[in-house]
Amino acid sequence: MSLEFVWFIFLPILAAIIVPFLFRAIKNIHTGWFVLIVPVVLFIYYARFVKGILNGEVHISELPWIPSLDISFTAYMDGLSILFSLLITGIGALVVLYSIFYLDKQREKLNNFYVYLLMFMTAMLGIVQSDNTISLYLFWELTSISSFLLIGYWFTRDRSRFGALKSMMITVFGGLMMLGGLVLLSIMGDSYSIRELIANSSSIVGHDYFTLAIVLILLGAFTKSAQFPFYIWLPDAMEAPTPVSAYLHSATMVKAGLYLVARFTPVFATSELWIWLVTGIGLLTLFWGSFFAVKQTDLKAILAFSTVSQLGLIMSLLGASAVAYHVTGEQAAIFKVAAFAAIFHLINHAMFKGSLFMVAGIVDHETGTRDIRKLGGLMSIMPVSFTVAFIGSMSMAGLPPFGGFLSKELFLTSMLSLREFNLFNFDTWGIVFPVIAWIASIFTFVYSFYFVFKTFTGKRKDHELPKKPHEAPLGMLLSPIILAITVVVIFFIPNMVGKAFVNPAVVAMQTGIYTHPGDVGIQVSAWHGWLAPEFLMTLGVIAVGALLFLTMARWQKLYDIQPQYLTLNTLYDSLMIFGETGMNRLSRFYMTGLIRTYFIYMFTFIVTITTGALFIQDAFAVDMNSFSPVNAYGLMTAIILIIAICMVLFAKTRLTAIIALGGVGYSVALFFVIFKAPDLALTQLVIETVSVALFLLAFRYLPSLKSHGETKKIRVGNLLIAAAVGVTMTLIALSAHSQKLIPSISQYYKDTVFTEAAGGNIVNVILVDYRGFDTLFEIAVLGIAAIGVYSMIKLRLSRKEKSDESE
Amino acid sequence: MEFIMAIVIGILFMAAVYLILSRSLLRIILGTGLLSHGAHLLLLTMGGLDGTSPPVLAEGVTDYADPLPQALILTAIVISFGVTAFMIVLFFRTYGELKTDNMNLMKGNDEHD
């Protein structure tokens, strides 16, 4: 089996390329039939791995992607990957089959649908087979994107778009957090390979980033697997076509988070935080989901909440399975059950939830509504659908003789065993686990009965239905029937399923405890004996559950006590609104549109940064000895300059201001004379003259100097900022002059100006010889300014447009 | 002398910033003019003011003023002149189109928000 099976991950997405062509070219055959080939082929292909993996083999296949960064598509096939791959392709095939009858080939855009679905299949296979954390993340986000596209499949509906956006926001948030966690993990373990990370787990434990990595990775897993409080996207994702809900939002995508937790259990299991978070959040989700499922009136919403709750159940089992790493000897045997139970229920749930969604879709398709209040008495019209729904629901409720019964018994066993665990305060709080599990099981029982019996039994309400109900075509029923049969079969051969699929997965998930699938010696038994606590608890569930179901009409009103504004959905909505309006308000607050405000930001920033750096770095210094002696002419010029500046500042008319500005310019020219810079003085004089002339040219057209209502307060503020900038510049000038670190390079120019450049005026030689490029572009600047001035005066585009409009 | 120049530069910058923060467009342009003067003087001062002879080769002179800052300032003067000329014309056109030089009124219209 050395064939490069990593390529098979990409088979669906490659097939997706030809789907639109098939859709256009072949009109009379439903496109789904062609698509069906892909998952069937993959399922058969992956099924061939089962035997080898059962004997303890693992397979690795590598496709280099960015070898220099050590990033590759490495497919790793062990018990856990093969289980998920088979679920993805198997249920994928059934879902495609179902969708062929569910989606109309004339009315629906089938090309879009199957392209998205195949894209999703690749993404999901990629997640479960990836050994490289980066490619794992890549596929992880691809599921988010394809799920977004599938939820928004009917994009003309508002609810679809809302649901798609919500699921995108939440899962991508989690995905990004997970990326952070994976990167931290790769830093700690010094590898991108998950296998190597697991092998290096001893160096990861206790690292500084350890706790952070746990939290981030769990955020990714919890958002994807719809755990509390991130489950809120799942009920809204029910706007997707039912095949999508059945596939993505019950059997595969929402299990990606579970896969992640299971995969990283060997790395993090030693952490107390991990056990508490995974188990605790899982149980909370289990209870919350089952409790609120009874409130729903939409068939798919009931199933969505039930999915949330069942995912919580599996999550709590995964958390409990980590306990096995902390105990040894005889005690260890009790805790090993949890891992087995988690995987076993994962399989069961994929089967019965897939079938239930399909039944809900059939009911919707054949009656025109999913509202449970309008449905009833469909049993005689749709006997096959009823049978399937009955089997699925009873399995969900955990009743014999269905698969769900066995996994629920294992679940109760695991939760009961947590009491025996004597680390991390579990001996004190351990009793809480079975109690919550038991209460949640009761609600599970209630909503399972609620789902099936409110839909199929009771009075017929045909007048309320948009369509005249009738049984679905055989093709549509085929997939749910196959799943329902599996549910029953699992009950009768649990140990075969356990041996073939669960044990290898458990080995993959608990490396270090087991080495070979044959080592997992857990036997599932339907019968624990009369006095076994599991049996008594099940009896209790049935008794209390039945009582609650029969009296439902009386206590269902209790749900109305919870006010609408206290729900997590309201929290999400207000967060989104706050994000939009809050950020808008924030940017309106600092983006005033006034140039003065922005200047104030800039000047304040400059002053703070430079003076801050000056004093924090202790760079301020005044070295009086480095200064040249005071020059009397210079002093006088300085006084004249300051007077001119004051005139500019306090000028009442524009003419005074312009002339004073000229005065400043001439004083500067005087300085150039005093400080031995003849070329500068010359240029400065000419340019100042031209500038003043320019001002005076424009003078006639310029407005008079007005304060435009500047209050005294504003002026004082301006003055303070201005003073701060002035002081900063003085301080910088003094310190810079007092600390010359290296001598000037000017000596070179002085020495070589004649011998190298044949000139006497050093400044001019620098300008045109040593540093001629500066001069070239300075000429360019002048040229551009001239063109700019010309075009500004000549071009009158906007006025022309205005006159065109008025004509 | 550098000490006095540092203070003069500080005053120039202060006046420039004060004018730039005002509401009148003309004052802002005046402010930028002062700002460039401040920058030029700063460059000159940083090069040292102790040269006793202009940087033109002459017999028997060894103590020339530093030529490099002067070359830099010369470039800067020309560039700031180009920019100032452009700004004056821009101001002239702005006033011609908008009939105001009040910066508070030049905010763009709210339709773009």
mmCIF file of C-alpha atoms in Angstrom, chain A residues 188-467:
data_model
loop_
_atom_site.group_PDB
_atom_site.id
_atom_site.type_symbol
_atom_site.label_atom_id
_atom_site.label_comp_id
_atom_site.label_asym_id
_atom_site.label_seq_id
_atom_site.Cartn_x
_atom_site.Cartn_y
_atom_site.Cartn_z
ATOM 1 C CA MET A 188 7.691 24.449 21.760
ATOM 2 C CA GLY A 189 8.123 21.110 20.072
ATOM 3 C CA ASP A 190 10.422 22.465 17.358
ATOM 4 C CA SER A 191 8.507 20.720 14.596
ATOM 5 C CA TYR A 192 5.452 21.137 12.421
ATOM 6 C CA SER A 193 4.776 17.441 12.374
ATOM 7 C CA ILE A 194 2.053 16.325 14.746
ATOM 8 C CA ARG A 195 3.682 12.923 15.177
ATOM 9 C CA GLU A 196 6.937 14.523 16.206
ATOM 10 C CA LEU A 197 5.118 16.905 18.516
ATOM 11 C CA ILE A 198 3.506 13.949 20.217
ATOM 12 C CA ALA A 199 6.860 12.247 20.448
ATOM 13 C CA ASN A 200 8.378 15.431 21.935
ATOM 14 C CA SER A 201 5.487 16.043 24.291
ATOM 15 C CA SER A 202 7.732 15.723 27.328
ATOM 16 C CA SER A 203 9.609 18.868 26.276
ATOM 17 C CA ILE A 204 6.364 20.720 25.612
ATOM 18 C CA VAL A 205 4.827 20.077 29.017
ATOM 19 C CA GLY A 206 5.727 22.849 31.395
ATOM 20 C CA HIS A 207 6.947 25.199 28.696
ATOM 21 C CA ASP A 208 6.012 28.864 29.162
ATOM 22 C CA TYR A 209 3.588 28.757 26.249
ATOM 23 C CA PHE A 210 1.987 25.495 27.314
ATOM 24 C CA THR A 211 -1.139 26.948 28.940
ATOM 25 C CA LEU A 212 -1.641 29.537 26.231
ATOM 26 C CA ALA A 213 -1.350 26.890 23.531
ATOM 27 C CA ILE A 214 -3.994 24.773 25.285
ATOM 28 C CA VAL A 215 -6.435 27.658 25.486
ATOM 29 C CA LEU A 216 -5.907 28.728 21.869
ATOM 30 C CA ILE A 217 -6.183 25.250 20.403
ATOM 31 C CA LEU A 218 -9.268 24.553 22.470
ATOM 32 C CA LEU A 219 -10.839 27.799 21.239
ATOM 33 C CA GLY A 220 -10.421 26.474 17.717
ATOM 34 C CA ALA A 221 -11.902 23.109 18.632
ATOM 35 C CA PHE A 222 -14.782 24.595 20.626
ATOM 36 C CA THR A 223 -15.856 27.043 17.946
ATOM 37 C CA LYS A 224 -15.754 24.424 15.218
ATOM 38 C CA SER A 225 -17.527 21.786 17.268
ATOM 39 C CA ALA A 226 -20.181 24.230 18.473
ATOM 40 C CA GLN A 227 -19.377 24.035 22.164
ATOM 41 C CA PHE A 228 -20.722 26.441 24.749
ATOM 42 C CA PRO A 229 -20.828 29.431 24.249
ATOM 43 C CA PHE A 230 -19.852 29.205 20.585
ATOM 44 C CA TYR A 231 -22.652 26.850 19.581
ATOM 45 C CA ILE A 232 -24.881 29.740 18.478
ATOM 46 C CA TRP A 233 -23.820 29.543 14.841
ATOM 47 C CA LEU A 234 -25.067 25.974 14.437
ATOM 48 C CA PRO A 235 -28.840 26.596 14.787
ATOM 49 C CA ASP A 236 -28.542 29.488 12.332
ATOM 50 C CA ALA A 237 -26.615 27.295 9.903
ATOM 51 C CA MET A 238 -29.817 25.297 9.482
ATOM 52 C CA GLU A 239 -30.752 27.651 6.667
ATOM 53 C CA ALA A 240 -28.527 25.506 4.487
ATOM 54 C CA PRO A 241 -30.089 22.847 2.247
ATOM 55 C CA THR A 242 -30.810 19.745 4.326
ATOM 56 C CA PRO A 243 -28.140 17.535 2.702
ATOM 57 C CA VAL A 244 -25.646 20.124 3.852
ATOM 58 C CA SER A 245 -27.000 20.146 7.385
ATOM 59 C CA ALA A 246 -26.887 16.379 7.453
ATOM 60 C CA TYR A 247 -23.344 16.216 6.178
ATOM 61 C CA LEU A 248 -21.553 19.240 7.557
ATOM 62 C CA HIS A 249 -23.495 20.143 10.623
ATOM 63 C CA SER A 250 -24.046 16.760 12.087
ATOM 64 C CA ALA A 251 -21.660 14.140 10.778
ATOM 65 C CA THR A 252 -18.413 15.733 9.667
ATOM 66 C CA MET A 253 -17.431 19.362 10.060
ATOM 67 C CA VAL A 254 -18.633 19.802 13.611
ATOM 68 C CA LYS A 255 -16.581 16.736 14.458
ATOM 69 C CA ALA A 256 -13.404 18.418 13.266
ATOM 70 C CA GLY A 257 -13.067 20.017 16.700
ATOM 71 C CA LEU A 258 -13.503 16.619 18.325
ATOM 72 C CA TYR A 259 -10.867 15.234 16.000
ATOM 73 C CA LEU A 260 -8.514 18.027 16.987
ATOM 74 C CA VAL A 261 -9.007 17.368 20.682
ATOM 75 C CA ALA A 262 -8.593 13.630 20.187
ATOM 76 C CA ARG A 263 -5.488 14.137 18.069
ATOM 77 C CA PHE A 264 -3.766 16.377 20.583
ATOM 78 C CA THR A 265 -4.776 14.443 23.663
ATOM 79 C CA PRO A 266 -1.362 12.714 23.910
ATOM 80 C CA VAL A 267 0.307 16.145 23.995
ATOM 81 C CA PHE A 268 -1.923 17.885 26.476
ATOM 82 C CA ALA A 269 -3.388 15.075 28.529
ATOM 83 C CA THR A 270 -1.000 15.673 31.389
ATOM 84 C CA SER A 271 -2.449 19.136 31.948
ATOM 85 C CA GLU A 272 -5.070 19.689 34.620
ATOM 86 C CA LEU A 273 -6.451 22.656 32.687
ATOM 87 C CA TRP A 274 -7.002 20.520 29.606
ATOM 88 C CA ILE A 275 -8.976 17.870 31.493
ATOM 89 C CA TRP A 276 -11.106 20.406 33.307
ATOM 90 C CA LEU A 277 -11.794 22.563 30.257
ATOM 91 C CA VAL A 278 -12.600 19.761 27.852
ATOM 92 C CA THR A 279 -14.687 17.776 30.280
ATOM 93 C CA GLY A 280 -16.341 20.784 31.876
ATOM 94 C CA ILE A 281 -17.246 22.658 28.709
ATOM 95 C CA GLY A 282 -18.347 19.387 27.127
ATOM 96 C CA LEU A 283 -20.742 18.619 29.962
ATOM 97 C CA LEU A 284 -22.049 22.172 30.078
ATOM 98 C CA THR A 285 -22.693 22.036 26.331
ATOM 99 C CA LEU A 286 -24.353 18.658 26.715
ATOM 100 C CA PHE A 287 -26.745 19.958 29.310
ATOM 101 C CA TRP A 288 -27.363 23.327 27.654
ATOM 102 C CA GLY A 289 -28.020 21.850 24.224
ATOM 103 C CA SER A 290 -30.358 19.167 25.481
ATOM 104 C CA PHE A 291 -32.238 21.596 27.690
ATOM 105 C CA PHE A 292 -32.858 24.122 24.937
ATOM 106 C CA ALA A 293 -33.632 21.531 22.270
ATOM 107 C CA VAL A 294 -37.035 21.001 23.862
ATOM 108 C CA LYS A 295 -37.832 24.685 23.403
ATOM 109 C CA GLN A 296 -37.443 24.618 19.614
ATOM 110 C CA THR A 297 -40.356 24.339 17.231
ATOM 111 C CA ASP A 298 -38.421 23.883 14.002
ATOM 112 C CA LEU A 299 -37.466 20.282 13.219
ATOM 113 C CA LYS A 300 -33.979 21.223 12.094
ATOM 114 C CA ALA A 301 -33.478 23.508 15.074
ATOM 115 C CA ILE A 302 -34.294 20.621 17.424
ATOM 116 C CA LEU A 303 -31.715 18.541 15.599
ATOM 117 C CA ALA A 304 -29.204 21.388 15.691
ATOM 118 C CA PHE A 305 -29.490 21.707 19.459
ATOM 119 C CA SER A 306 -29.369 17.957 19.817
ATOM 120 C CA THR A 307 -26.174 17.943 17.727
ATOM 121 C CA VAL A 308 -24.721 20.597 20.031
ATOM 122 C CA SER A 309 -25.583 18.515 23.031
ATOM 123 C CA GLN A 310 -24.234 15.260 21.602
ATOM 124 C CA LEU A 311 -21.010 16.974 20.586
ATOM 125 C CA GLY A 312 -20.730 18.149 24.178
ATOM 126 C CA LEU A 313 -21.168 14.571 25.310
ATOM 127 C CA ILE A 314 -18.339 13.349 23.097
ATOM 128 C CA MET A 315 -16.182 16.303 24.133
ATOM 129 C CA SER A 316 -16.630 15.514 27.819
ATOM 130 C CA LEU A 317 -15.680 11.910 27.123
ATOM 131 C CA LEU A 318 -12.542 13.059 25.333
ATOM 132 C CA GLY A 319 -11.679 15.143 28.375
ATOM 133 C CA ALA A 320 -12.259 12.193 30.662
ATOM 134 C CA SER A 321 -10.091 10.020 28.440
ATOM 135 C CA ALA A 322 -7.116 12.211 29.279
ATOM 136 C CA VAL A 323 -7.465 11.082 32.881
ATOM 137 C CA ALA A 324 -6.125 7.693 31.825
ATOM 138 C CA TYR A 325 -2.682 9.281 31.552
ATOM 139 C CA HIS A 326 -2.658 10.069 35.251
ATOM 140 C CA VAL A 327 -3.497 6.748 36.747
ATOM 141 C CA THR A 328 -1.740 3.428 36.706
ATOM 142 C CA GLY A 329 -2.378 -0.101 37.698
ATOM 143 C CA GLU A 330 -5.804 -1.553 38.252
ATOM 144 C CA GLN A 331 -7.451 1.814 38.578
ATOM 145 C CA ALA A 332 -6.403 2.715 35.040
ATOM 146 C CA ALA A 333 -8.740 0.167 33.490
ATOM 147 C CA ILE A 334 -11.804 2.168 34.549
ATOM 148 C CA PHE A 335 -10.657 5.352 32.859
ATOM 149 C CA LYS A 336 -9.705 3.701 29.625
ATOM 150 C CA VAL A 337 -13.398 3.275 28.908
ATOM 151 C CA ALA A 338 -13.851 6.989 28.226
ATOM 152 C CA ALA A 339 -11.717 7.062 25.074
ATOM 153 C CA PHE A 340 -13.503 4.021 23.738
ATOM 154 C CA ALA A 341 -16.888 5.516 24.558
ATOM 155 C CA ALA A 342 -16.029 8.809 22.854
ATOM 156 C CA ILE A 343 -15.095 7.180 19.556
ATOM 157 C CA PHE A 344 -17.955 4.722 19.757
ATOM 158 C CA HIS A 345 -20.505 7.461 20.282
ATOM 159 C CA LEU A 346 -18.921 9.538 17.562
ATOM 160 C CA ILE A 347 -19.674 6.764 15.088
ATOM 161 C CA ASN A 348 -23.171 6.257 16.451
ATOM 162 C CA HIS A 349 -23.964 9.924 16.360
ATOM 163 C CA ALA A 350 -22.806 10.343 12.773
ATOM 164 C CA MET A 351 -25.160 7.517 11.779
ATOM 165 C CA PHE A 352 -28.332 8.441 13.591
ATOM 166 C CA LYS A 353 -27.995 12.203 13.256
ATOM 167 C CA GLY A 354 -27.376 11.916 9.536
ATOM 168 C CA SER A 355 -30.520 9.845 9.137
ATOM 169 C CA LEU A 356 -32.580 12.185 11.316
ATOM 170 C CA PHE A 357 -31.575 15.237 9.301
ATOM 171 C CA MET A 358 -32.471 13.424 6.124
ATOM 172 C CA VAL A 359 -35.877 12.567 7.561
ATOM 173 C CA ALA A 360 -36.401 16.169 8.587
ATOM 174 C CA GLY A 361 -35.522 17.135 5.032
ATOM 175 C CA ILE A 362 -38.014 14.592 3.661
ATOM 176 C CA VAL A 363 -40.770 15.930 5.908
ATOM 177 C CA ASP A 364 -39.946 19.454 4.802
ATOM 178 C CA HIS A 365 -39.821 18.384 1.163
ATOM 179 C CA GLU A 366 -43.120 16.481 1.221
ATOM 180 C CA THR A 367 -45.208 18.714 3.453
ATOM 181 C CA GLY A 368 -43.689 22.123 2.810
ATOM 182 C CA THR A 369 -42.999 22.979 6.434
ATOM 183 C CA ARG A 370 -40.600 22.098 9.227
ATOM 184 C CA ASP A 371 -42.659 23.723 11.947
ATOM 185 C CA ILE A 372 -43.451 21.037 14.479
ATOM 186 C CA ARG A 373 -46.616 22.857 15.545
ATOM 187 C CA LYS A 374 -48.122 22.379 12.095
ATOM 188 C CA LEU A 375 -47.065 18.748 11.779
ATOM 189 C CA GLY A 376 -48.652 15.658 13.218
ATOM 190 C CA GLY A 377 -50.066 12.287 12.339
ATOM 191 C CA LEU A 378 -47.778 11.661 9.424
ATOM 192 C CA MET A 379 -47.144 8.078 10.469
ATOM 193 C CA SER A 380 -49.808 6.554 8.255
ATOM 194 C CA ILE A 381 -48.808 8.608 5.214
ATOM 195 C CA MET A 382 -45.059 8.292 5.552
ATOM 196 C CA PRO A 383 -44.465 4.936 7.221
ATOM 197 C CA VAL A 384 -40.910 4.495 5.988
ATOM 198 C CA SER A 385 -39.800 7.936 7.097
ATOM 199 C CA PHE A 386 -41.456 7.309 10.427
ATOM 200 C CA THR A 387 -39.593 4.040 10.908
ATOM 201 C CA VAL A 388 -36.283 5.681 10.138
ATOM 202 C CA ALA A 389 -37.036 8.638 12.403
ATOM 203 C CA PHE A 390 -38.124 6.286 15.143
ATOM 204 C CA ILE A 391 -34.935 4.254 14.970
ATOM 205 C CA GLY A 392 -32.793 7.385 14.875
ATOM 206 C CA SER A 393 -34.593 9.050 17.751
ATOM 207 C CA MET A 394 -34.576 5.991 19.957
ATOM 208 C CA SER A 395 -30.874 5.611 19.345
ATOM 209 C CA MET A 396 -30.446 9.275 20.236
ATOM 210 C CA ALA A 397 -32.487 8.817 23.387
ATOM 211 C CA GLY A 398 -30.284 5.868 24.283
ATOM 212 C CA LEU A 399 -32.766 3.040 24.257
ATOM 213 C CA PRO A 400 -32.155 -0.592 23.324
ATOM 214 C CA PRO A 401 -31.889 -2.184 20.807
ATOM 215 C CA PHE A 402 -30.102 0.679 19.089
ATOM 216 C CA GLY A 403 -26.471 1.773 18.949
ATOM 217 C CA GLY A 404 -27.083 4.853 21.049
ATOM 218 C CA PHE A 405 -27.993 2.731 24.023
ATOM 219 C CA LEU A 406 -24.559 1.165 24.161
ATOM 220 C CA SER A 407 -22.693 4.410 23.829
ATOM 221 C CA LYS A 408 -24.822 6.051 26.472
ATOM 222 C CA GLU A 409 -24.158 3.207 28.879
ATOM 223 C CA LEU A 410 -20.433 3.628 28.247
ATOM 224 C CA PHE A 411 -20.811 7.353 28.754
ATOM 225 C CA LEU A 412 -22.491 6.903 32.127
ATOM 226 C CA THR A 413 -19.803 4.403 33.130
ATOM 227 C CA SER A 414 -17.086 6.915 32.291
ATOM 228 C CA MET A 415 -18.779 9.753 34.112
ATOM 229 C CA LEU A 416 -19.326 7.584 37.170
ATOM 230 C CA SER A 417 -15.694 6.570 37.121
ATOM 231 C CA LEU A 418 -14.567 10.201 37.348
ATOM 232 C CA ARG A 419 -15.509 10.078 41.024
ATOM 233 C CA GLU A 420 -12.679 7.631 41.573
ATOM 234 C CA PHE A 421 -10.077 10.003 40.196
ATOM 235 C CA ASN A 422 -8.193 11.523 43.085
ATOM 236 C CA LEU A 423 -6.185 14.297 41.425
ATOM 237 C CA PHE A 424 -7.036 17.911 40.523
ATOM 238 C CA ASN A 425 -9.975 18.119 43.011
ATOM 239 C CA PHE A 426 -11.867 15.473 41.106
ATOM 240 C CA ASP A 427 -12.602 13.547 44.307
ATOM 241 C CA THR A 428 -14.522 16.583 45.598
ATOM 242 C CA TRP A 429 -16.323 17.605 42.446
ATOM 243 C CA GLY A 430 -16.506 14.204 40.766
ATOM 244 C CA ILE A 431 -20.089 13.625 41.854
ATOM 245 C CA VAL A 432 -21.225 16.587 39.736
ATOM 246 C CA PHE A 433 -20.322 14.827 36.492
ATOM 247 C CA PRO A 434 -22.684 11.857 36.636
ATOM 248 C CA VAL A 435 -25.463 14.055 37.980
ATOM 249 C CA ILE A 436 -25.281 16.535 35.115
ATOM 250 C CA ALA A 437 -24.872 13.686 32.664
ATOM 251 C CA TRP A 438 -27.989 12.065 34.053
ATOM 252 C CA ILE A 439 -30.101 15.218 33.881
ATOM 253 C CA ALA A 440 -28.898 15.882 30.349
ATOM 254 C CA SER A 441 -29.810 12.315 29.388
ATOM 255 C CA ILE A 442 -33.343 12.929 30.614
ATOM 256 C CA PHE A 443 -33.688 15.979 28.388
ATOM 257 C CA THR A 444 -32.166 14.043 25.514
ATOM 258 C CA PHE A 445 -34.860 11.465 26.037
ATOM 259 C CA VAL A 446 -37.536 14.148 26.063
ATOM 260 C CA TYR A 447 -36.463 15.927 22.888
ATOM 261 C CA SER A 448 -35.965 12.647 21.041
ATOM 262 C CA PHE A 449 -39.538 11.687 21.786
ATOM 263 C CA TYR A 450 -40.687 15.232 21.099
ATOM 264 C CA PHE A 451 -39.039 15.140 17.689
ATOM 265 C CA VAL A 452 -40.465 11.864 16.492
ATOM 266 C CA PHE A 453 -43.884 11.713 18.110
ATOM 267 C CA LYS A 454 -44.987 15.304 17.622
ATOM 268 C CA THR A 455 -44.186 14.911 13.935
ATOM 269 C CA PHE A 456 -45.533 11.487 13.176
ATOM 270 C CA THR A 457 -48.263 10.759 15.689
ATOM 271 C CA GLY A 458 -51.242 12.636 17.012
ATOM 272 C CA LYS A 459 -53.853 14.432 14.937
ATOM 273 C CA ARG A 460 -53.403 15.123 11.231
ATOM 274 C CA LYS A 461 -53.346 18.850 10.454
ATOM 275 C CA ASP A 462 -53.452 18.684 6.678
ATOM 276 C CA HIS A 463 -55.193 22.048 6.305
ATOM 277 C CA GLU A 464 -52.184 23.774 7.875
ATOM 278 C CA LEU A 465 -49.676 22.235 5.501
ATOM 279 C CA PRO A 466 -48.614 24.080 2.365
ATOM 280 C CA LYS A 467 -48.497 20.817 0.394
#
